[in-house]
Short mmCIF file of C-alpha atoms and ligand atoms in Angstrom, two decimals:
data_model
loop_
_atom_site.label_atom_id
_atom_site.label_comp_id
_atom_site.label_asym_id
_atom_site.label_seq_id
_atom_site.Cartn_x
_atom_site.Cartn_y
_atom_site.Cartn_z
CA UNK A 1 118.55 121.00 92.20
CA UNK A 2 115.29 119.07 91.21
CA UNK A 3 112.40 119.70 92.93
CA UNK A 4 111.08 116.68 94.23
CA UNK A 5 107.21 116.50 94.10
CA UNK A 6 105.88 114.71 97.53
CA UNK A 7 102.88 112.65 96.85
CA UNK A 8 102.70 111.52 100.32
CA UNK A 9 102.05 115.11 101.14
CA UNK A 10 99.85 116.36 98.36
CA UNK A 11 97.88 113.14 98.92
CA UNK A 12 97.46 114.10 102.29
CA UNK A 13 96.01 117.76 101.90
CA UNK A 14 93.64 115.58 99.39
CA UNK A 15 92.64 113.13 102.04
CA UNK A 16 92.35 116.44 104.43
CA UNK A 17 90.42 118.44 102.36
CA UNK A 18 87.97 115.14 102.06
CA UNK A 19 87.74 114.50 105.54
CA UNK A 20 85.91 118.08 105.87
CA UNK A 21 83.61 117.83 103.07
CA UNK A 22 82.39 114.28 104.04
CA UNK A 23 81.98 115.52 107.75
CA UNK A 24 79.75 118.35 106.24
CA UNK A 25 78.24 115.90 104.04
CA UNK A 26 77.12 113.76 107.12
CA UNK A 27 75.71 116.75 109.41
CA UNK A 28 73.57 116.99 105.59
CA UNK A 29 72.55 113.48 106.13
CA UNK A 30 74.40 111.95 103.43
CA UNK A 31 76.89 108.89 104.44
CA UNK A 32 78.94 107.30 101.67
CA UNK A 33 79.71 103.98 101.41
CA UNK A 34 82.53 101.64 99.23
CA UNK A 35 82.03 98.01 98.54
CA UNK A 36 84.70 96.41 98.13
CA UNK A 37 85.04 92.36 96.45
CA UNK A 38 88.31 90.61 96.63
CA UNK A 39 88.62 87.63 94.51
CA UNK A 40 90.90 84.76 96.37
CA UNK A 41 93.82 85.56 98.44
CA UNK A 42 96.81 87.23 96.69
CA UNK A 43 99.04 89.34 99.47
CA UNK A 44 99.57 91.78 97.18
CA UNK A 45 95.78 92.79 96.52
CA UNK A 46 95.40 92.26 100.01
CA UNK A 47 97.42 94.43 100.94
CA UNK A 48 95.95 96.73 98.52
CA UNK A 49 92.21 96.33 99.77
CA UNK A 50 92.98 96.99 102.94
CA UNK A 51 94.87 100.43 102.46
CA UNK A 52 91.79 101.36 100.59
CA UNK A 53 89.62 100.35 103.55
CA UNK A 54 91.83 102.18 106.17
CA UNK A 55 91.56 105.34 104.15
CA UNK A 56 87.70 105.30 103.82
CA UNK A 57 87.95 104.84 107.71
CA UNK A 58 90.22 108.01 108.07
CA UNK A 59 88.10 109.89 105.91
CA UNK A 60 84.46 108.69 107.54
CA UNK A 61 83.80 106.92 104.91
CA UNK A 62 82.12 103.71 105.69
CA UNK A 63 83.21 100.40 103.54
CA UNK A 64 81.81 96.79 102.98
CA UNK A 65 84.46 94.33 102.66
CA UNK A 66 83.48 91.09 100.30
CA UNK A 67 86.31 88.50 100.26
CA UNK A 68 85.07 85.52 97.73
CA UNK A 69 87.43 82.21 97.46
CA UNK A 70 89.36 82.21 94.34
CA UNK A 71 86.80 79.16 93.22
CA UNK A 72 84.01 81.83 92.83
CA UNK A 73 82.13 81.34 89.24
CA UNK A 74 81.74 84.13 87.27
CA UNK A 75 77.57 84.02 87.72
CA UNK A 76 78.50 84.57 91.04
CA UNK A 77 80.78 87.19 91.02
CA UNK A 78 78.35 89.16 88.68
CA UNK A 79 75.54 88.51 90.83
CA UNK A 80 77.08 90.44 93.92
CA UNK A 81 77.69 93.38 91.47
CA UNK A 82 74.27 93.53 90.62
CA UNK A 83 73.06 93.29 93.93
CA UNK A 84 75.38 96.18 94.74
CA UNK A 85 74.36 98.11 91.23
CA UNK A 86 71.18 97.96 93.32
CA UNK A 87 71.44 99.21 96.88
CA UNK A 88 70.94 102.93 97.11
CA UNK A 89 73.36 103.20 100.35
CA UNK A 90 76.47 101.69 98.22
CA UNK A 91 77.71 104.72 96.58
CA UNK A 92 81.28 103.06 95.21
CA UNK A 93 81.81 99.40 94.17
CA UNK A 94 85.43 98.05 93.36
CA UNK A 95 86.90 94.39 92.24
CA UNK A 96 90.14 94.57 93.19
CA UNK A 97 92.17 93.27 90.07
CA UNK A 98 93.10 91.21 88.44
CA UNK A 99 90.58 88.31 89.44
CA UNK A 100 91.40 84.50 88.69
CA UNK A 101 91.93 83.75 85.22
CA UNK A 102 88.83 81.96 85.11
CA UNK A 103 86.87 84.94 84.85
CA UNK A 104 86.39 87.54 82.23
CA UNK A 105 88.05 90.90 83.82
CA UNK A 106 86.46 92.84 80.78
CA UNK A 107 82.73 91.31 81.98
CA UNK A 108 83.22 92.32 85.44
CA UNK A 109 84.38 95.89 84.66
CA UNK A 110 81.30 96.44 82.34
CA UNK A 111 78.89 94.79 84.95
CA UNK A 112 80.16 97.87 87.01
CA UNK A 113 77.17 100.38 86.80
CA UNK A 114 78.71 103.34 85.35
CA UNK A 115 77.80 105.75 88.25
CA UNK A 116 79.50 103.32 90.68
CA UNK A 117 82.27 102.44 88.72
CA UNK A 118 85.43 104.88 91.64
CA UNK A 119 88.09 103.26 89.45
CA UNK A 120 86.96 104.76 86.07
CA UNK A 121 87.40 101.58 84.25
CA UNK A 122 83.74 101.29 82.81
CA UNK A 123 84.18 101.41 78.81
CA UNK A 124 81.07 104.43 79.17
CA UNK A 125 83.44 106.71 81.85
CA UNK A 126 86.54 106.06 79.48
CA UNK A 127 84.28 107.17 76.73
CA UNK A 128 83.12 110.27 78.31
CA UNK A 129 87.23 111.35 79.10
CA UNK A 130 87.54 110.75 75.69
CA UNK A 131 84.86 113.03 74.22
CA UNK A 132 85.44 115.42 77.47
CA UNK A 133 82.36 114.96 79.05
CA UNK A 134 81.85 114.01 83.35
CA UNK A 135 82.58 110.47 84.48
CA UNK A 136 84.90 108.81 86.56
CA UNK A 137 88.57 108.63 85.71
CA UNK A 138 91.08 105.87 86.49
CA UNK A 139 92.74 107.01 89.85
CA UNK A 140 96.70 106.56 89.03
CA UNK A 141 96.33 109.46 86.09
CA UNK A 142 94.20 111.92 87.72
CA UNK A 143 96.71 111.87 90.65
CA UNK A 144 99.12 112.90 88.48
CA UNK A 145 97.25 115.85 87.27
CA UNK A 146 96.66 116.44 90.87
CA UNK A 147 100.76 116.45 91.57
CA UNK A 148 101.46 118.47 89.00
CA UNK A 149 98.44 121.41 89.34
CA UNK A 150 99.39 121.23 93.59
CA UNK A 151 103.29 121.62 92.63
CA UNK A 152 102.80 124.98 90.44
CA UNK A 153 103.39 122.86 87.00
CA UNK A 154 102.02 124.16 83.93
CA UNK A 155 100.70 121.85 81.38
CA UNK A 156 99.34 123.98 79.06
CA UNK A 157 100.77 124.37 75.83
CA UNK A 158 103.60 121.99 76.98
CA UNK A 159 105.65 119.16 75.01
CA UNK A 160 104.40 116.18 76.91
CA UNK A 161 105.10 112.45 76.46
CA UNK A 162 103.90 109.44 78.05
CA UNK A 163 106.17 106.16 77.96
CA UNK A 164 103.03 103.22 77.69
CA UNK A 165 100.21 103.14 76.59
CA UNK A 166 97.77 100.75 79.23
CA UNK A 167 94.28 101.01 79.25
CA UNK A 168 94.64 102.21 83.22
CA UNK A 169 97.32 104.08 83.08
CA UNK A 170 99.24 105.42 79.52
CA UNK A 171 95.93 105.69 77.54
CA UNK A 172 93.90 108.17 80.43
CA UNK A 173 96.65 109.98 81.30
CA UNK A 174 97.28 110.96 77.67
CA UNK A 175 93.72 112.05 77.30
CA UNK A 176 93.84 113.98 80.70
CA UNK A 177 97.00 115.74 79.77
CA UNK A 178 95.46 116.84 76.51
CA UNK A 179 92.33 117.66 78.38
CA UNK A 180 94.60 119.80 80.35
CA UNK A 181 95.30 121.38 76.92
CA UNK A 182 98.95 119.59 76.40
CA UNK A 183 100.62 118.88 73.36
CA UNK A 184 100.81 115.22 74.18
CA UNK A 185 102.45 112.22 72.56
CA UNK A 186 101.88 108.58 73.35
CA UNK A 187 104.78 106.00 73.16
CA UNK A 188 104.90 102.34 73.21
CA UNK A 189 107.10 98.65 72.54
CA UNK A 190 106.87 99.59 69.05
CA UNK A 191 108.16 103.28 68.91
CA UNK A 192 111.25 103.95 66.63
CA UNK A 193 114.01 105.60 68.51
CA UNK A 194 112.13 106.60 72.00
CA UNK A 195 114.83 108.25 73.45
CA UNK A 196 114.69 110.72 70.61
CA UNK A 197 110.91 111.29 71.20
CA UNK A 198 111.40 111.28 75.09
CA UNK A 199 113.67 113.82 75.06
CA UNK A 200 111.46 116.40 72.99
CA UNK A 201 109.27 116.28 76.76
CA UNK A 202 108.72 119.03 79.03
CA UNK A 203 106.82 116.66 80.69
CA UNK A 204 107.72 113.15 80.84
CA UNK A 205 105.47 110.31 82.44
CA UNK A 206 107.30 107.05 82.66
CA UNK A 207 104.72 104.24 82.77
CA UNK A 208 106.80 101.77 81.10
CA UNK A 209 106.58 98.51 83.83
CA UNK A 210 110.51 98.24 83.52
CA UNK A 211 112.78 98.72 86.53
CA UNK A 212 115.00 101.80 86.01
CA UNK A 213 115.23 102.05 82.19
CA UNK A 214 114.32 105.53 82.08
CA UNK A 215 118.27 107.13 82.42
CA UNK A 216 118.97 111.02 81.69
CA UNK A 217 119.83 109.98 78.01
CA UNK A 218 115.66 109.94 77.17
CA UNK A 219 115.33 113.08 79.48
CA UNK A 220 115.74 116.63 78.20
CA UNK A 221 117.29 118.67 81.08
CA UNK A 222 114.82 120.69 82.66
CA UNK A 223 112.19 118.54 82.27
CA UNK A 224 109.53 117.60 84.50
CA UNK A 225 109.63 113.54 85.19
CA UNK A 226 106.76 111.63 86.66
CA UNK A 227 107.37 108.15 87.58
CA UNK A 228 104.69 105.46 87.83
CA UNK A 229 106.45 102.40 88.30
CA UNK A 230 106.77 100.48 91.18
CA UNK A 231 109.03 97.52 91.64
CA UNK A 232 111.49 95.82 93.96
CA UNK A 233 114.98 95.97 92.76
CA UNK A 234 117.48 92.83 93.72
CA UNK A 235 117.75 94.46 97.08
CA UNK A 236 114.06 94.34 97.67
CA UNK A 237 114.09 98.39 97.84
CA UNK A 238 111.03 100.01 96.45
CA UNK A 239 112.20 101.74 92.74
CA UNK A 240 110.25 102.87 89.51
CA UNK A 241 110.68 102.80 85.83
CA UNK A 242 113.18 105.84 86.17
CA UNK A 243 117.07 105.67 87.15
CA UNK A 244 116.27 108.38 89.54
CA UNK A 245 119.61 108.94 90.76
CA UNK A 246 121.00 109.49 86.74
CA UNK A 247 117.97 111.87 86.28
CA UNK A 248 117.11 114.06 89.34
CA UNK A 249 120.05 115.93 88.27
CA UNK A 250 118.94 117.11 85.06
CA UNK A 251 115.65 117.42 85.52
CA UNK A 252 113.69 120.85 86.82
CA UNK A 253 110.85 118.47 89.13
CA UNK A 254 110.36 114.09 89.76
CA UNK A 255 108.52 112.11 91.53
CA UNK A 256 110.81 109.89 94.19
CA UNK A 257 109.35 106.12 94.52
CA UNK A 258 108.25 105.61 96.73
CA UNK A 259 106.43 108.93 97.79
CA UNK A 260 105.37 109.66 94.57
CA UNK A 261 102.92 108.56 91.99
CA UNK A 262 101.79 105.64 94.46
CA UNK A 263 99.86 107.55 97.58
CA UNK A 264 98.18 109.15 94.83
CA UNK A 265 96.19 106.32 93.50
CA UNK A 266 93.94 106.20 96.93
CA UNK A 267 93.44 109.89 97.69
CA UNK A 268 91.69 109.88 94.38
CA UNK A 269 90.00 106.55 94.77
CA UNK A 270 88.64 108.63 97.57
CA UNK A 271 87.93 111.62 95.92
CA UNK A 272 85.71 109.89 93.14
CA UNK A 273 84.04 108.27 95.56
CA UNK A 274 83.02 111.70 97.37
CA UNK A 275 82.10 113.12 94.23
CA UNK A 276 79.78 109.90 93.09
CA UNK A 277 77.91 110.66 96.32
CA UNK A 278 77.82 114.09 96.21
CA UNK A 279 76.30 114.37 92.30
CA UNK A 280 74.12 111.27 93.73
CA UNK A 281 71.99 112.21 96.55
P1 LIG B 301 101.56 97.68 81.33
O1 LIG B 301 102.56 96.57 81.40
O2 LIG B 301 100.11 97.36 81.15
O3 LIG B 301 101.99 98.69 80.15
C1 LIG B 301 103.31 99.00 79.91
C2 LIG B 301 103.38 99.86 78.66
O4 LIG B 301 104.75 100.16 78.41
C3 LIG B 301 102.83 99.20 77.40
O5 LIG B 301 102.01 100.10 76.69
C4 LIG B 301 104.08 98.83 76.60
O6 LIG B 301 103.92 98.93 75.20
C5 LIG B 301 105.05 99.90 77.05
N1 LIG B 301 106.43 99.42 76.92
C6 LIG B 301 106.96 98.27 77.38
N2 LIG B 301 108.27 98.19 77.06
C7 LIG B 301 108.57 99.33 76.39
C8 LIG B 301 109.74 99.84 75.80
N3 LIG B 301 110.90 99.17 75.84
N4 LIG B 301 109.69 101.04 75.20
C9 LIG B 301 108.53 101.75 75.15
N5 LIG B 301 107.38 101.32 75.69
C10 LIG B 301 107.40 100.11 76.30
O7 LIG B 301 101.79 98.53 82.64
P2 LIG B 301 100.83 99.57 83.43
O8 LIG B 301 100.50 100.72 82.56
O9 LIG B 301 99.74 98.83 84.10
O10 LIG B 301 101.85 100.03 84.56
C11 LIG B 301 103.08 100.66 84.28
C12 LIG B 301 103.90 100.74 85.54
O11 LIG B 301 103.18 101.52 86.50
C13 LIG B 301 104.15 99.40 86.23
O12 LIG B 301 105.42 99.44 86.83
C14 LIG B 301 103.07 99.33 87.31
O13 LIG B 301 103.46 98.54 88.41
C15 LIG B 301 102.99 100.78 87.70
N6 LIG B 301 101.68 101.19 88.25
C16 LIG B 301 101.70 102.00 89.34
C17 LIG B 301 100.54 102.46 89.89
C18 LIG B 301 100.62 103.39 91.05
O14 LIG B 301 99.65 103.52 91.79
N7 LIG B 301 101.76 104.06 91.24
C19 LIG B 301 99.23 102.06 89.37
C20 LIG B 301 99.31 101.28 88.15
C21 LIG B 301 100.50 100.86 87.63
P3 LIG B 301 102.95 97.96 74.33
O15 LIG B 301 101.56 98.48 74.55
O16 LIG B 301 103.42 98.13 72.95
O17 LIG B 301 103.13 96.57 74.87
#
C-alpha cells in the first residue's frame, strides 16, 4: 500500500510552527506585513489572493490588499512596486500572475526588489538557487522539499526526475533537488522516449500541465510520485497530471490532488515571508 503524503497536514504543522514564531516575533516588536496587487478581475486569481490573505490573517500576519482595473498601464503598475520597494513596514510584495497581456510580466517580476520578492521569481533569487547561495525560492518547489523531508523521504543520492521544465516550477525544483544532493534529471516536450527516462526515478515529480497522463507505465514500482498538477476533469473533480488510481498501486509514497502539492504553495509563501522579516529587521 502507498503511502499517501498529506499536504494539507504537513502544511498545517508549517502554518503552526509560523504562527509561534511570528507571535514571538511581535512581543520582539517586529510585525510583518504582505502587499498584495491584483491586476483586473479573474475568479481564479481571486480566489487565489484571497487564500493568501486569509492565511497571513491566521498566522498574524498583517496584509495590504491592492486591486488595480485590468486597464492599469504598466507606468502605473511599476510605480506601486516602487512605492512598496520603499516602505520599510512592507516586508513581502506579490503580483498575483499572470497580469493583462498588455503588460510585460518579465518587467514586473524584475521591478520586484530582490529582498521582497516571497515568490522567488526575481532573476537575482533564481540566480542565487542556482549558484547555492540565500534568496527566496519559488513556493510550489520548496513545498515539495518540505513534503518529502516531513514524510521521512530521502533524496540524497537518489534517481530523481522531473516531468517539465517551467521557470516556476520544473526548473527550481530541479535545482532544489540537486541542492538536496539528488541525482536529478530534467524532462521536457522534446524528450525521446520519457517513459523510459521516467521510469529510471526513485523520485518522480510530475509537472507536466496534462490531465492524468502520468499512468504506472512511466513509473518504476516503488517509486516515490509527486504530483503538481491541478485540473478539473469532465466531471469538474479536482485531478493532477498523474492517473493516480493506475499508480498508487505501484508506487512506495504520492501525493493525492487535491491534498497534495497545492496547500503547499501558501505555507511557504508564508514561510518566506517570515524569513524576509526575520533576516530584515
Ligand atoms: P507549464 O505549462 O509552464 O510547463 C509544462 C512543462 O511540461 C513544460 O516544460 C513542457 O515542456 C512539459 N511538457 C508538456 N508536455 C509534455 C510531454 N508530453 N512530455 C514531456 N514534457 C511535457 O506548466 P507549469 O510548470 O506552470 O505547471 C505544471 C502543472 O502544475 C500545471 O498543471 C499547473 O496547473 C500546476 N501547478 C500547480 C501548482 C500548485 O500549487 N500545486 C503551482 C504551479 C503550477 P516544454 O518546455 O518543452 O514546452
Amino acid at each position: 500500500m502507498a503511502q499517501i503524503i498529506d499536504g494539507k497536514k504537513i502544511s498545517s504543522q508549517i502554518k503552526e510552527e509560523l504562527k509561534e514564531k511570528v507571535s514571538v516575533m511581535k512581543q520582539e516588536g517586529k510585525t510583518i506585513c504582505l502587499a498584495v496587487i491584483q491586476v483586473g478581475d479573474d475568479p481564479a486569481s481571486s480566489v487565489y489572493v484571497g487564500n493568501k490573505k486569509k492565511a497571513c490573517a491566521y498566522i498574524g500576519i498583517e496584509s495590504l490588499s491592492y486591486e488595480l482595473p485590468a486597464d492599469t498601464t504598466q507606468e502605473k503598475l511599476l510605480a506601486l512596486i516602487a512605492e512598496l520597494n520603499g516602505r520599510d513596514d512592507v516586508n513581502g510584495i506579490l503580483v498575483q500572475l499572470p497580469v493583462p497581456a498588455h503588460i510585460d510580466e518579465n518587467a514586473v517580476i524584475r521591478a520586484i526588489d530582490p529582498g521582497k520578492d516571497v515568490d522567488g521569481f526575481h532573476p537575482q533569487n533564481v540566480g542565487a538557487l542556482c549558484i547555492g547561495q540565500r534568496g527566496f525560492v519559488s513556493c510550489t518547489p520548496a513545498g515539495i522539499i518540505q513534503l518529502l523531508k516531513r514524510s521521512g523521504i530521502e533524496i540524497a543520492g537518489k534517481e530523481c526526475v522531473v516531468i517539465g521544465r517551467s521557470n516556476i516550477v520544473g526548473k527550481p525544483m530541479a535545482l532544489l533537488l540537486l541542492r538536496e544532493n539528488g541525482t536529478v534529471t530534467v524532462t521536457h516536450s522534446k524528450t525521446k522516449d520519457l517513459r523510459e527516462v521516467t521510469r529510471r526515478a526513485d523520485i518522480l515529480i510530475a509537472a507536466v500541465g496534462k490531465p492524468g497522463m502520468i499512468t504506472r507505465e512511466y513509473v518504476k514500482e516503488g517509486a516515490v510520485v509527486i504530483d503538481v498538477g491541478i485540473h478539473r476533469n469532465e466531471n469538474n473533480k479536482l485531478c493532477g497530471d498523474v492517473d493516480y488510481d493506475d499508480v498508487a498501486p505501484v508506487c512506495s509514497a504520492i501525493t493525492p490532488v487535491p491534498g497534495g502539492v497545492g496547500p503547499m504553495t501558501i505555507a511557504m509563501l508564508m514561510l518566506n515571508l517570515v524569513e524576509s522579516a526575520a533576516l530584515v529587521r
